[in-house]
Amino acid sequence: MEKKMLKPFPSIFRQITEAAKGLGLEENMASSSSSGLTFKLHPLFIVNISDHYTRIKSQSLPPPSTPHAASASNGATSDSSSPPQQPPPRVFGCVIGVQRGRTVEIFNSFELLYDPCTHSLDRAFLEKKQELYKKVFPNFYILGWYSTGSDAQESDMQIHRDLMDINESPLYVLLNPSINPAQKDLPVTIYESELHVIDGIPQLIFVQSSYTIETVEAERISIDHVAHLKPSDGGSAATQLAAHLTGIHSAIKMLNSRIRVLHHYLLAMQKGDIPCENSLLREVSSLLRRLPAIESEKFQDDFLMEYNDTLLISYLAMFTNCSSTMNELVDKFNTAYDRHSRRGGRSAFI
Amino acid sequence: MDIEQKQAEHIDYFVKQASNLKGSSLRNLVVEATSHPSLFAFSEIISVPNVLELEGTENAAFLDLLRMFAHGTWSEYKSVASRLPPLVPDQVLKLKQLTVLTLAETNKVLPYDVLIQELDVKNVRELEDFLINDCMYVGIVRGKLDQLRRCFEVQFAAGRDLRPGQLGSMIQTISDWLSTSDNLLVSIQEKIRWADNMSEMDKKHRKGVEERVEEVKKTLSFKKLQTVSRPTPSSEGMKRSFPNMV
């Protein structure tokens, strides 16, 4: 049951990986803001929001004593139509980061309690958290707030206005927790508030902005790692193996093409088309001297030992599998044929 | 790489100097170049026309010296020391450094004994000092010293000037490398195909077994309706389906 709950989690990871790999994936929104700010998001805070939402969602499920309700509420998308399902809870939190000139970089986030009666966020807690974060990260300011859902709502404007006294133009980050496997981009939208004149009344409305993903090396490694743990379509071992081999294949192919370029260059130099450049030749010769890269005896020993260990373990696993199947077969055979030998002892198969 | 970048300005400087000077004044230049602590590449200087003119004149010895620094080792120098001008200690040091580079060309693991003999040092301590101070800190070699097995494992060595014939062998090495990696790519693709095929076959097998189970279940239910007597284990399908049925 929990596995299905955590579904938004790995898909977010995969999307972030894809976005971060491109390092600069531009989301072209329909309406762009006119403030000219460029937003850079770090994966950490997106994962925080996703994690917060997942936790709240799994905590708010009815207890397993009502299995029907529980299984009904296990619908993959947020709004399922079965009656005991409540609309998924919205989570709220604060977004912190750095603003340098026209670039806003969002690093981290923390959760906030939302009071549905007064439609406001818990101010005391927010201030306390802000103080704590200031001590550790003196550069970080509160840049805005986040929430989950599919669209911005009216009540959000209220919260937005509340936050305006901390930051004159806060950001509203919205995460759409419904899983859409066809969607390749991140389900994150950033809204800014702008003063527009509607029907002669100046009103604050939300306008979308575009953003890019920016990662620190540590973030990229961890997200890459988690994204590869669970394959996207839950494929079998064969697809995992194929994916792994494909990765190696492309890496070697890149190396191959670069060596080919060197090869052509040297050939041309030999024929005389290109004047000899000695420093380059020296570098190439030092490069070639690194081959063969792994040939020492010690490597062979270690490699063969590991290879043998792997083979042994898989053989052992196969053995165990076979013997357990055999055991089951014998049990079933006995159960099936026992009636023939009711009298005079058991003539079991084994 | 960094060695080449560091050398680049020195090379330019010496080449400019060499094109301005002629004849005997090049002697000093040669000595200066060969004792310069960061300069390990001499083929550019050798190819300056003024320097090449020295061939056959009284300063030919200096041209030979320059060539020795470009391609030769310390032991080669010792064998022809009489013909070449004497070396100052800086030059001796440099020639020894270049010797290490040449040795690293052929083997990746250099035993201490060979190094001691080639470099004319007396013991392991001096050898290690030389390697550490004058080779690794300068940056021309990178590697690990293995005292227990008394060898020096080279991971990276800067390139020396190329002899004329070396270009051909380098090309050969590169083409070998290319063909090996091509083969590797092909075998990786085959493995990927094999993995896919295997999973396909496995799925088909599973489906086939399940279909047979369904069949036998149906025949069994018919048989139950027809006969109440005990089921006979005669049908082949029943026997094979028992493992999966219950």
Coordinates of C-alpha atoms in Angstrom, one line a residue:
Chain A
M1 CA 0.0 0.0 0.0
E2 CA 2.8 2.4 0.9
K3 CA 4.5 1.7 -2.4
K4 CA 1.6 3.1 -4.3
M5 CA 1.5 6.1 -2.1
L6 CA 5.1 6.9 -2.8
K7 CA 4.4 7.0 -6.5
P8 CA 4.8 10.7 -7.0
F9 CA 8.2 10.5 -5.4
P10 CA 10.3 8.5 -8.0
S11 CA 8.6 10.1 -10.9
I12 CA 9.5 13.5 -9.6
F13 CA 13.1 12.3 -9.3
R14 CA 13.1 11.1 -12.9
Q15 CA 11.8 14.3 -14.2
I16 CA 14.2 16.3 -12.2
T17 CA 17.0 14.2 -13.5
E18 CA 16.0 14.8 -17.0
A19 CA 15.6 18.4 -16.4
A20 CA 18.9 18.8 -14.5
K21 CA 20.8 16.8 -17.0
G22 CA 19.9 19.3 -19.6
L23 CA 20.9 21.9 -17.0
G24 CA 18.8 24.7 -18.3
L25 CA 15.5 23.2 -19.4
E26 CA 13.3 26.1 -20.2
E27 CA 9.7 25.7 -19.4
N28 CA 7.7 27.8 -21.9
M29 CA 4.7 28.9 -20.0
A30 CA 1.7 30.2 -21.8
S31 CA 1.8 33.6 -20.1
S32 CA 5.1 34.9 -19.0
S33 CA 5.5 37.5 -16.3
S34 CA 6.8 40.9 -17.1
S35 CA 9.0 41.4 -14.1
G36 CA 12.0 40.0 -15.9
L37 CA 13.2 37.9 -13.0
T38 CA 14.9 34.6 -13.9
F39 CA 14.2 31.8 -11.5
K40 CA 16.5 29.0 -10.7
L41 CA 15.2 26.0 -8.8
H42 CA 17.2 23.5 -7.0
P43 CA 16.0 19.9 -6.9
L44 CA 16.3 19.8 -3.2
F45 CA 13.3 22.0 -2.6
I46 CA 11.2 20.3 -5.2
V47 CA 11.9 17.0 -3.6
N48 CA 11.0 18.6 -0.2
I49 CA 7.6 19.6 -1.4
S50 CA 7.0 16.2 -2.9
D51 CA 8.1 14.5 0.2
H52 CA 5.9 16.7 2.4
Y53 CA 2.9 16.0 0.3
T54 CA 3.5 12.3 0.2
R55 CA 3.9 12.1 4.0
I56 CA 0.7 14.1 4.7
K57 CA -1.2 12.0 2.2
S58 CA -0.1 8.7 3.6
Q59 CA -0.7 9.9 7.2
S60 CA -4.2 11.1 6.4
L61 CA -5.4 7.8 5.0
P62 CA -8.0 5.9 7.0
P63 CA -6.5 3.1 9.1
P64 CA -6.2 -0.3 7.4
S65 CA -9.1 -1.8 9.4
T66 CA -11.3 -0.6 6.6
P67 CA -9.6 -2.4 3.8
H68 CA -12.2 -1.4 1.2
A69 CA -11.8 2.3 2.0
A70 CA -8.0 1.9 2.0
S71 CA -7.9 0.1 -1.3
A72 CA -10.3 2.5 -2.8
S73 CA -8.2 5.5 -1.7
N74 CA -5.2 3.9 -3.4
G75 CA -6.1 5.5 -6.6
A76 CA -3.1 6.7 -8.5
T77 CA -4.4 10.1 -9.2
S78 CA -5.3 12.6 -6.5
D79 CA -9.0 12.9 -7.1
S80 CA -10.6 9.5 -7.4
S81 CA -14.3 9.3 -7.6
S82 CA -14.9 6.7 -4.9
P83 CA -17.0 8.1 -2.0
P84 CA -14.8 7.5 1.0
Q85 CA -11.9 9.3 -0.7
Q86 CA -11.4 12.8 0.5
P87 CA -9.7 15.3 -1.7
P88 CA -6.0 15.0 -1.1
P89 CA -4.8 17.4 1.5
R90 CA -3.0 20.5 0.4
V91 CA 0.3 21.2 2.0
F92 CA 1.9 24.5 2.6
G93 CA 5.3 25.7 3.3
C94 CA 7.8 28.4 2.9
V95 CA 10.4 28.8 0.2
I96 CA 13.8 30.2 1.0
G97 CA 16.7 31.2 -1.2
V98 CA 18.9 34.0 -2.5
Q99 CA 18.0 36.9 -4.7
R100 CA 20.9 38.5 -6.6
G101 CA 19.8 41.2 -8.8
R102 CA 17.4 39.8 -11.3
T103 CA 18.2 36.2 -10.6
V104 CA 16.2 34.4 -7.9
E105 CA 17.6 31.1 -6.8
I106 CA 15.5 28.9 -4.6
F107 CA 17.5 26.5 -2.5
N108 CA 15.4 25.1 0.2
S109 CA 12.0 25.0 1.8
F110 CA 10.3 24.1 5.0
E111 CA 6.8 23.2 6.0
L112 CA 4.2 25.3 7.6
L113 CA 0.9 24.6 9.2
Y114 CA -2.2 26.0 7.6
D115 CA -5.1 27.1 9.6
P116 CA -8.2 26.5 7.6
C117 CA -10.4 28.6 9.8
T118 CA -8.5 31.8 9.5
H119 CA -7.1 31.0 6.1
S120 CA -3.6 31.9 7.2
L121 CA -0.3 30.3 7.9
D122 CA 1.1 30.0 11.4
R123 CA 3.1 33.2 11.8
A124 CA 4.9 32.4 15.0
F125 CA 6.2 29.2 13.7
L126 CA 7.3 30.8 10.5
E127 CA 9.2 33.5 12.3
K128 CA 10.9 31.0 14.5
K129 CA 12.0 28.9 11.6
Q130 CA 13.2 31.9 9.8
E131 CA 15.4 32.8 12.7
L132 CA 16.8 29.3 12.9
Y133 CA 17.6 29.2 9.2
K134 CA 19.2 32.6 9.4
K135 CA 21.7 31.3 11.8
V136 CA 22.8 28.5 9.6
F137 CA 22.4 30.1 6.2
P138 CA 22.8 33.9 6.7
N139 CA 22.3 34.5 3.0
F140 CA 19.0 32.9 2.6
Y141 CA 15.8 35.0 2.6
I142 CA 12.2 33.9 2.6
L143 CA 11.3 34.2 -1.1
G144 CA 7.8 33.0 -1.0
W145 CA 5.7 30.0 -0.3
Y146 CA 4.5 26.8 -1.9
S147 CA 1.5 24.6 -2.1
T148 CA 0.2 21.6 -3.9
G149 CA -2.8 21.3 -6.2
S150 CA -3.5 21.6 -9.8
D151 CA -4.3 25.3 -10.1
A152 CA -4.0 28.4 -8.1
Q153 CA -7.0 29.2 -6.1
E154 CA -8.6 32.3 -4.6
S155 CA -7.7 31.6 -1.0
D156 CA -4.1 31.5 -2.1
M157 CA -4.2 35.2 -2.7
Q158 CA -5.0 35.8 0.9
I159 CA -1.9 33.9 2.0
H160 CA 0.1 35.7 -0.6
R161 CA -0.9 39.0 0.7
D162 CA 0.0 37.9 4.2
L163 CA 3.4 37.1 3.2
M164 CA 3.9 40.3 1.4
D165 CA 5.1 42.0 4.5
I166 CA 8.1 39.7 4.8
N167 CA 9.0 39.9 1.1
E168 CA 7.5 42.6 -1.1
S169 CA 7.0 40.3 -3.9
P170 CA 6.7 36.8 -2.8
L171 CA 6.7 33.8 -5.1
Y172 CA 4.1 31.1 -5.1
V173 CA 5.3 27.7 -6.2
L174 CA 2.7 25.2 -7.1
L175 CA 3.3 21.5 -7.4
N176 CA 0.9 19.3 -9.2
P177 CA 0.9 15.9 -7.4
S178 CA -1.2 14.1 -10.0
I179 CA 1.0 11.7 -11.9
N180 CA 0.8 12.1 -15.6
P181 CA 3.1 9.6 -17.3
A182 CA 2.8 11.3 -20.6
Q183 CA 4.0 14.6 -19.2
K184 CA 7.8 15.0 -19.5
D185 CA 8.2 18.3 -17.7
L186 CA 8.2 19.0 -14.1
P187 CA 4.7 19.6 -12.7
V188 CA 5.9 22.7 -10.9
T189 CA 4.7 26.2 -11.7
I190 CA 5.9 29.5 -10.3
Y191 CA 3.5 32.3 -9.9
E192 CA 4.3 35.9 -9.2
S193 CA 1.9 38.5 -8.1
E194 CA 1.3 41.5 -10.3
L195 CA -0.9 44.5 -10.0
H196 CA -3.3 44.5 -12.9
V197 CA -6.2 46.8 -13.5
I198 CA -9.3 44.7 -14.0
D199 CA -12.6 46.5 -14.4
G200 CA -11.0 49.7 -13.1
I201 CA -9.9 48.1 -9.9
P202 CA -6.3 47.4 -9.4
Q203 CA -6.0 43.8 -8.3
L204 CA -3.3 41.4 -7.6
I205 CA -3.4 38.4 -9.8
F206 CA -1.0 35.6 -10.3
V207 CA 1.0 35.3 -13.5
Q208 CA 3.2 32.4 -14.4
S209 CA 6.9 32.6 -14.8
S210 CA 9.4 30.4 -16.4
Y211 CA 12.2 28.8 -14.5
T212 CA 15.3 26.7 -15.0
I213 CA 16.7 23.9 -12.9
E214 CA 20.1 24.4 -11.4
T215 CA 22.0 21.8 -9.5
V216 CA 25.0 21.5 -7.3
E217 CA 27.0 18.5 -8.1
A218 CA 26.0 16.7 -4.9
E219 CA 22.4 17.2 -5.7
R220 CA 22.8 15.9 -9.2
I221 CA 24.5 12.7 -8.0
S222 CA 21.9 11.9 -5.4
I223 CA 19.0 12.5 -7.6
D224 CA 20.6 10.5 -10.4
H225 CA 21.1 7.6 -8.0
V226 CA 17.6 7.5 -6.7
A227 CA 16.1 7.9 -10.2
H228 CA 17.9 4.8 -11.4
L229 CA 16.9 2.7 -8.5
K230 CA 13.4 2.1 -9.7
P231 CA 12.9 1.8 -13.5
S232 CA 10.1 3.9 -14.8
D233 CA 7.8 1.2 -16.1
G234 CA 8.6 -1.4 -13.4
G235 CA 10.4 -3.4 -16.0
S236 CA 12.0 -6.8 -15.4
A237 CA 15.6 -7.6 -14.8
A238 CA 16.1 -7.7 -18.6
T239 CA 15.2 -4.1 -19.1
Q240 CA 17.3 -3.0 -16.2
L241 CA 20.2 -4.8 -17.7
A242 CA 19.5 -3.4 -21.1
A243 CA 19.3 0.2 -19.6
H244 CA 22.6 -0.3 -17.8
L245 CA 24.3 -1.6 -20.9
T246 CA 23.0 1.1 -23.0
G247 CA 24.5 3.7 -20.7
I248 CA 27.9 2.0 -21.0
H249 CA 27.4 1.8 -24.7
S250 CA 26.9 5.5 -25.2
A251 CA 29.8 6.4 -23.0
I252 CA 32.1 4.1 -25.0
K253 CA 30.7 5.5 -28.2
M254 CA 31.6 9.0 -27.2
L255 CA 35.2 8.0 -26.3
N256 CA 35.3 6.2 -29.6
S257 CA 34.4 9.2 -31.6
R258 CA 36.9 11.4 -29.9
I259 CA 39.7 8.9 -30.5
R260 CA 38.7 8.7 -34.1
V261 CA 39.1 12.4 -34.4
L262 CA 42.6 12.1 -33.0
H263 CA 43.3 9.3 -35.5
H264 CA 42.3 11.4 -38.5
Y265 CA 44.4 14.3 -37.2
L266 CA 47.5 12.1 -36.9
L267 CA 46.9 10.6 -40.3
A268 CA 46.6 14.0 -41.8
M269 CA 49.8 15.1 -40.0
Q270 CA 51.6 12.1 -41.3
K271 CA 50.5 12.8 -44.9
G272 CA 51.6 16.3 -44.5
D273 CA 48.3 18.1 -44.8
I274 CA 48.7 19.7 -41.5
P275 CA 51.9 21.2 -40.2
C276 CA 53.3 19.2 -37.3
E277 CA 52.4 20.6 -34.0
N278 CA 54.9 19.2 -31.6
S279 CA 53.2 20.0 -28.3
L280 CA 50.1 18.2 -29.5
L281 CA 52.1 15.2 -30.6
R282 CA 53.7 15.1 -27.2
E283 CA 50.4 15.1 -25.5
V284 CA 49.1 12.4 -27.7
S285 CA 52.1 10.2 -27.1
S286 CA 51.7 10.7 -23.3
L287 CA 48.1 9.7 -23.7
L288 CA 48.8 6.6 -25.6
R289 CA 51.4 5.6 -23.0
R290 CA 48.5 5.2 -20.5
L291 CA 47.4 2.2 -22.5
P292 CA 46.9 -0.6 -21.6
A293 CA 45.0 0.9 -18.8
I294 CA 44.3 -2.2 -16.7
E295 CA 46.6 -5.1 -17.3
S296 CA 48.4 -5.7 -14.0
E297 CA 48.3 -9.1 -12.5
K298 CA 46.6 -7.8 -9.4
F299 CA 43.7 -6.6 -11.5
Q300 CA 43.3 -10.0 -13.2
D301 CA 43.2 -11.7 -9.8
D302 CA 40.6 -9.5 -8.3
F303 CA 38.5 -9.4 -11.4
L304 CA 38.4 -13.2 -11.8
M305 CA 37.7 -13.6 -8.1
E306 CA 34.7 -11.3 -8.3
Y307 CA 33.5 -12.9 -11.4
N308 CA 33.7 -16.4 -9.8
D309 CA 31.9 -15.1 -6.8
T310 CA 29.1 -13.7 -8.9
L311 CA 28.7 -17.0 -10.8
L312 CA 28.7 -19.0 -7.7
I313 CA 26.0 -16.9 -6.1
S314 CA 23.8 -17.1 -9.1
Y315 CA 24.4 -20.8 -9.3
L316 CA 23.4 -21.1 -5.6
A317 CA 20.3 -19.1 -6.1
M318 CA 19.3 -21.2 -9.0
F319 CA 19.9 -24.3 -6.9
T320 CA 17.7 -23.0 -4.1
N321 CA 15.0 -22.1 -6.6
C322 CA 15.1 -25.6 -8.1
S323 CA 15.0 -27.4 -4.8
S324 CA 12.1 -25.4 -3.5
T325 CA 10.1 -26.0 -6.7
M326 CA 11.0 -29.7 -6.4
N327 CA 9.8 -29.7 -2.9
E328 CA 6.5 -28.1 -3.8
L329 CA 6.0 -30.6 -6.6
V330 CA 6.6 -33.5 -4.3
D331 CA 4.2 -32.1 -1.7
K332 CA 1.5 -31.7 -4.3
F333 CA 2.1 -35.1 -5.7
N334 CA 1.8 -36.6 -2.3
T335 CA -1.4 -34.7 -1.5
A336 CA -2.9 -35.7 -4.9
Y337 CA -2.0 -39.4 -4.7
D338 CA -2.4 -40.1 -1.1
R339 CA -5.9 -41.4 -1.4
H340 CA -4.8 -44.5 -3.2
S341 CA -2.8 -45.7 -0.3
R342 CA -5.1 -45.0 2.6
R343 CA -4.7 -48.5 4.0
G344 CA -1.4 -50.2 4.9
G345 CA 0.9 -47.4 5.5
R346 CA 1.8 -44.6 3.3
S347 CA 3.4 -45.1 0.1
A348 CA 4.4 -41.6 -0.4
F349 CA 6.4 -40.8 -3.5
I350 CA 9.5 -39.9 -1.5
Chain B
M1 CA 47.6 19.4 -20.4
D2 CA 49.4 21.6 -17.9
I3 CA 52.9 20.6 -18.7
E4 CA 52.4 21.7 -22.3
Q5 CA 50.9 25.0 -21.2
K6 CA 53.7 25.7 -18.8
Q7 CA 56.2 25.0 -21.5
A8 CA 54.5 26.9 -24.2
E9 CA 55.8 30.3 -23.2
H10 CA 59.3 29.1 -22.6
I11 CA 59.4 27.4 -26.0
D12 CA 58.2 30.7 -27.7
Y13 CA 60.9 32.6 -25.9
F14 CA 63.7 30.3 -26.9
V15 CA 62.5 30.0 -30.4
K16 CA 62.5 33.8 -30.8
Q17 CA 66.0 34.0 -29.3
A18 CA 67.2 31.3 -31.5
S19 CA 66.0 33.0 -34.6
N20 CA 67.8 36.2 -33.7
L21 CA 71.2 34.6 -32.9
K22 CA 73.6 32.8 -35.1
G23 CA 76.5 30.6 -34.9
S24 CA 78.5 30.5 -31.8
S25 CA 76.2 32.6 -29.8
L26 CA 73.7 29.8 -30.1
R27 CA 76.0 27.8 -27.8
N28 CA 74.9 29.7 -24.7
L29 CA 71.3 29.5 -25.8
V30 CA 71.5 25.8 -26.0
V31 CA 73.1 25.5 -22.6
E32 CA 70.4 27.8 -21.2
A33 CA 67.6 25.9 -22.8
T34 CA 68.8 22.6 -21.6
S35 CA 69.2 23.7 -18.1
H36 CA 65.9 25.5 -17.8
P37 CA 63.9 23.8 -15.0
S38 CA 60.5 23.8 -16.7
L39 CA 61.5 23.1 -20.3
F40 CA 61.3 19.5 -21.5
A41 CA 60.5 19.9 -25.2
F42 CA 63.2 20.8 -27.6
S43 CA 62.0 19.9 -31.0
E44 CA 60.7 23.3 -31.7
I45 CA 64.1 24.8 -31.0
I46 CA 65.8 22.2 -33.1
S47 CA 63.6 23.1 -36.1
V48 CA 64.6 26.7 -36.0
P49 CA 66.6 27.2 -39.3
N50 CA 69.5 29.0 -37.5
V51 CA 69.9 26.1 -35.2
L52 CA 69.8 23.6 -38.1
E53 CA 72.6 25.5 -39.8
L54 CA 74.9 24.5 -37.0
E55 CA 75.1 21.0 -38.6
G56 CA 78.5 20.4 -39.7
T57 CA 80.1 23.5 -38.3
E58 CA 82.3 23.6 -35.2
N59 CA 79.2 24.0 -33.1
A60 CA 77.7 20.8 -34.4
A61 CA 78.4 19.3 -31.0
F62 CA 75.8 21.6 -29.5
L63 CA 73.2 20.6 -32.1
D64 CA 73.9 17.0 -31.2
L65 CA 73.6 17.8 -27.6
L66 CA 70.2 19.4 -28.3
R67 CA 69.2 16.3 -30.1
M68 CA 70.4 14.1 -27.3
F69 CA 68.2 16.1 -24.9
A70 CA 65.3 15.7 -27.3
H71 CA 65.4 12.0 -27.7
G72 CA 68.2 10.4 -25.7
T73 CA 68.8 9.1 -22.2
W74 CA 71.5 9.5 -19.6
S75 CA 73.2 6.2 -20.5
E76 CA 73.3 7.2 -24.1
Y77 CA 74.9 10.4 -23.2
K78 CA 77.5 8.6 -21.1
S79 CA 78.5 6.4 -24.0
V80 CA 79.1 9.4 -26.3
A81 CA 80.2 11.9 -23.6
S82 CA 83.6 12.5 -25.3
R83 CA 82.1 13.9 -28.4
L84 CA 79.7 16.2 -26.7
P85 CA 80.4 19.3 -24.6
P86 CA 80.4 18.7 -20.8
L87 CA 77.2 19.2 -18.9
V88 CA 76.5 21.5 -16.0
P89 CA 74.6 19.9 -13.1
D90 CA 71.3 21.4 -14.2
Q91 CA 71.6 19.8 -17.5
V92 CA 72.5 16.5 -15.8
L93 CA 69.4 16.7 -13.8
K94 CA 67.3 17.5 -16.8
L95 CA 68.7 14.6 -18.7
K96 CA 67.9 12.3 -15.9
Q97 CA 64.4 13.5 -15.8
L98 CA 64.0 12.9 -19.5
T99 CA 65.4 9.4 -19.0
V100 CA 62.6 8.7 -16.6
L101 CA 60.2 9.8 -19.2
T102 CA 61.7 7.5 -21.8
L103 CA 61.7 4.6 -19.5
A104 CA 58.0 5.3 -18.8
E105 CA 57.3 5.0 -22.5
T106 CA 57.9 1.3 -22.7
N107 CA 56.8 0.0 -19.3
K108 CA 54.2 1.1 -16.9
V109 CA 55.9 -0.6 -14.0
L110 CA 59.5 0.4 -13.6
P111 CA 61.6 -1.7 -11.1
Y112 CA 63.8 0.2 -8.8
D113 CA 66.9 -1.7 -10.0
V114 CA 66.5 -0.6 -13.5
L115 CA 65.9 3.0 -12.4
I116 CA 68.9 2.9 -10.1
Q117 CA 71.1 1.7 -12.9
E118 CA 69.8 4.0 -15.6
L119 CA 69.9 7.1 -13.4
D120 CA 73.2 6.4 -11.7
V121 CA 72.0 6.8 -8.2
K122 CA 73.4 4.9 -5.4
N123 CA 70.5 3.7 -3.4
V124 CA 66.7 3.5 -3.0
R125 CA 66.6 6.6 -0.8
E126 CA 68.3 8.8 -3.4
L127 CA 66.2 7.4 -6.1
E128 CA 63.0 8.1 -4.3
D129 CA 64.1 11.6 -3.5
F130 CA 64.9 12.2 -7.1
L131 CA 61.6 10.8 -8.2
I132 CA 59.6 12.7 -5.7
N133 CA 61.2 16.0 -5.9
D134 CA 62.4 16.3 -9.4
C135 CA 59.8 14.3 -11.3
M136 CA 56.5 14.3 -9.4
Y137 CA 56.6 17.8 -8.0
V138 CA 57.6 19.2 -11.3
G139 CA 54.6 17.4 -12.8
I140 CA 56.1 15.4 -15.6
V141 CA 55.2 12.0 -14.1
R142 CA 52.4 10.9 -11.8
G143 CA 52.4 7.5 -10.2
K144 CA 52.8 5.4 -7.2
L145 CA 55.9 4.2 -5.5
D146 CA 55.7 0.6 -4.3
Q147 CA 58.5 0.0 -1.9
L148 CA 57.5 -3.6 -1.0
R149 CA 57.7 -4.7 -4.6
R150 CA 60.5 -2.2 -5.3
C151 CA 58.9 -0.6 -8.3
F152 CA 57.4 2.6 -9.6
E153 CA 54.0 2.4 -11.2
V154 CA 53.5 5.2 -13.7
Q155 CA 50.1 6.5 -14.2
F156 CA 50.9 9.4 -16.3
A157 CA 54.1 10.6 -18.0
A158 CA 54.5 13.7 -20.1
G159 CA 55.4 13.2 -23.7
R160 CA 58.9 13.6 -25.0
D161 CA 59.8 14.9 -28.4
L162 CA 58.9 12.5 -31.1
R163 CA 61.4 10.7 -33.1
P164 CA 60.6 10.6 -36.8
G165 CA 59.4 7.0 -36.8
Q166 CA 57.2 7.3 -33.8
L167 CA 54.3 9.0 -35.5
G168 CA 53.7 5.8 -37.5
S169 CA 53.6 3.6 -34.4
M170 CA 51.3 6.1 -32.6
I171 CA 48.9 5.9 -35.5
Q172 CA 49.0 2.1 -35.4
T173 CA 48.3 2.2 -31.7
I174 CA 45.3 4.5 -32.1
S175 CA 43.9 2.3 -34.9
D176 CA 44.2 -0.7 -32.7
W177 CA 42.5 1.1 -29.9
L178 CA 39.7 2.1 -32.2
S179 CA 39.1 -1.4 -33.5
T180 CA 39.0 -2.8 -30.0
S181 CA 36.5 -0.3 -28.8
D182 CA 34.4 -0.9 -32.0
N183 CA 34.4 -4.6 -31.2
L184 CA 33.4 -3.8 -27.6
L185 CA 30.5 -1.7 -28.8
V186 CA 29.3 -4.5 -31.1
S187 CA 29.4 -7.1 -28.3
I188 CA 27.6 -4.7 -25.9
Q189 CA 24.8 -4.4 -28.5
E190 CA 24.6 -8.1 -28.8
K191 CA 24.3 -8.5 -25.1
I192 CA 21.5 -6.0 -25.0
R193 CA 19.7 -7.9 -27.8
W194 CA 20.3 -11.2 -26.0
A195 CA 18.8 -9.8 -22.8
D196 CA 15.7 -8.6 -24.7
N197 CA 15.4 -11.9 -26.5
M198 CA 15.7 -13.9 -23.3
S199 CA 13.0 -11.8 -21.6
E200 CA 10.7 -12.3 -24.6
M201 CA 11.2 -16.0 -24.6
D202 CA 10.6 -16.1 -20.9
K203 CA 7.3 -14.3 -21.3
K204 CA 6.2 -16.5 -24.0
H205 CA 7.0 -19.6 -22.0
R206 CA 5.1 -18.3 -19.1
K207 CA 2.1 -17.6 -21.2
G208 CA 2.3 -21.0 -22.8
V209 CA 2.3 -22.7 -19.4
E210 CA -0.6 -20.6 -18.1
E211 CA -2.6 -21.5 -21.2
R212 CA -2.0 -25.1 -20.7
V213 CA -3.1 -24.8 -17.1
E214 CA -6.3 -23.1 -18.1
E215 CA -7.0 -25.9 -20.6
V216 CA -6.5 -28.6 -18.1
K217 CA -8.6 -26.8 -15.6
K218 CA -11.4 -26.8 -18.1
T219 CA -11.1 -30.4 -19.0
L220 CA -10.9 -31.3 -15.3
S221 CA -14.1 -29.5 -14.5
F222 CA -15.8 -31.3 -17.4
K223 CA -14.5 -34.6 -16.1
K224 CA -15.9 -33.8 -12.7
L225 CA -19.3 -33.3 -14.1
Q226 CA -19.1 -36.5 -16.1
T227 CA -17.6 -38.9 -13.6
V228 CA -17.6 -39.0 -9.9
S229 CA -14.9 -41.7 -9.7
R230 CA -11.4 -40.9 -8.7
P231 CA -9.4 -39.0 -11.2
T232 CA -7.1 -41.0 -13.2
P233 CA -3.6 -39.8 -13.6
S234 CA -3.4 -41.0 -17.2
S235 CA -3.7 -37.7 -19.0
E236 CA -0.4 -36.1 -19.7
G237 CA -1.8 -32.7 -19.2
M238 CA -2.9 -33.4 -15.6
K239 CA 0.5 -34.7 -14.6
R240 CA 2.3 -31.6 -15.9
S241 CA -0.3 -29.2 -14.6
F242 CA -0.1 -30.4 -11.0
P243 CA 2.8 -28.1 -10.0
N244 CA 0.8 -25.1 -11.0
M245 CA -2.7 -26.1 -10.3
V246 CA -3.0 -26.2 -6.5

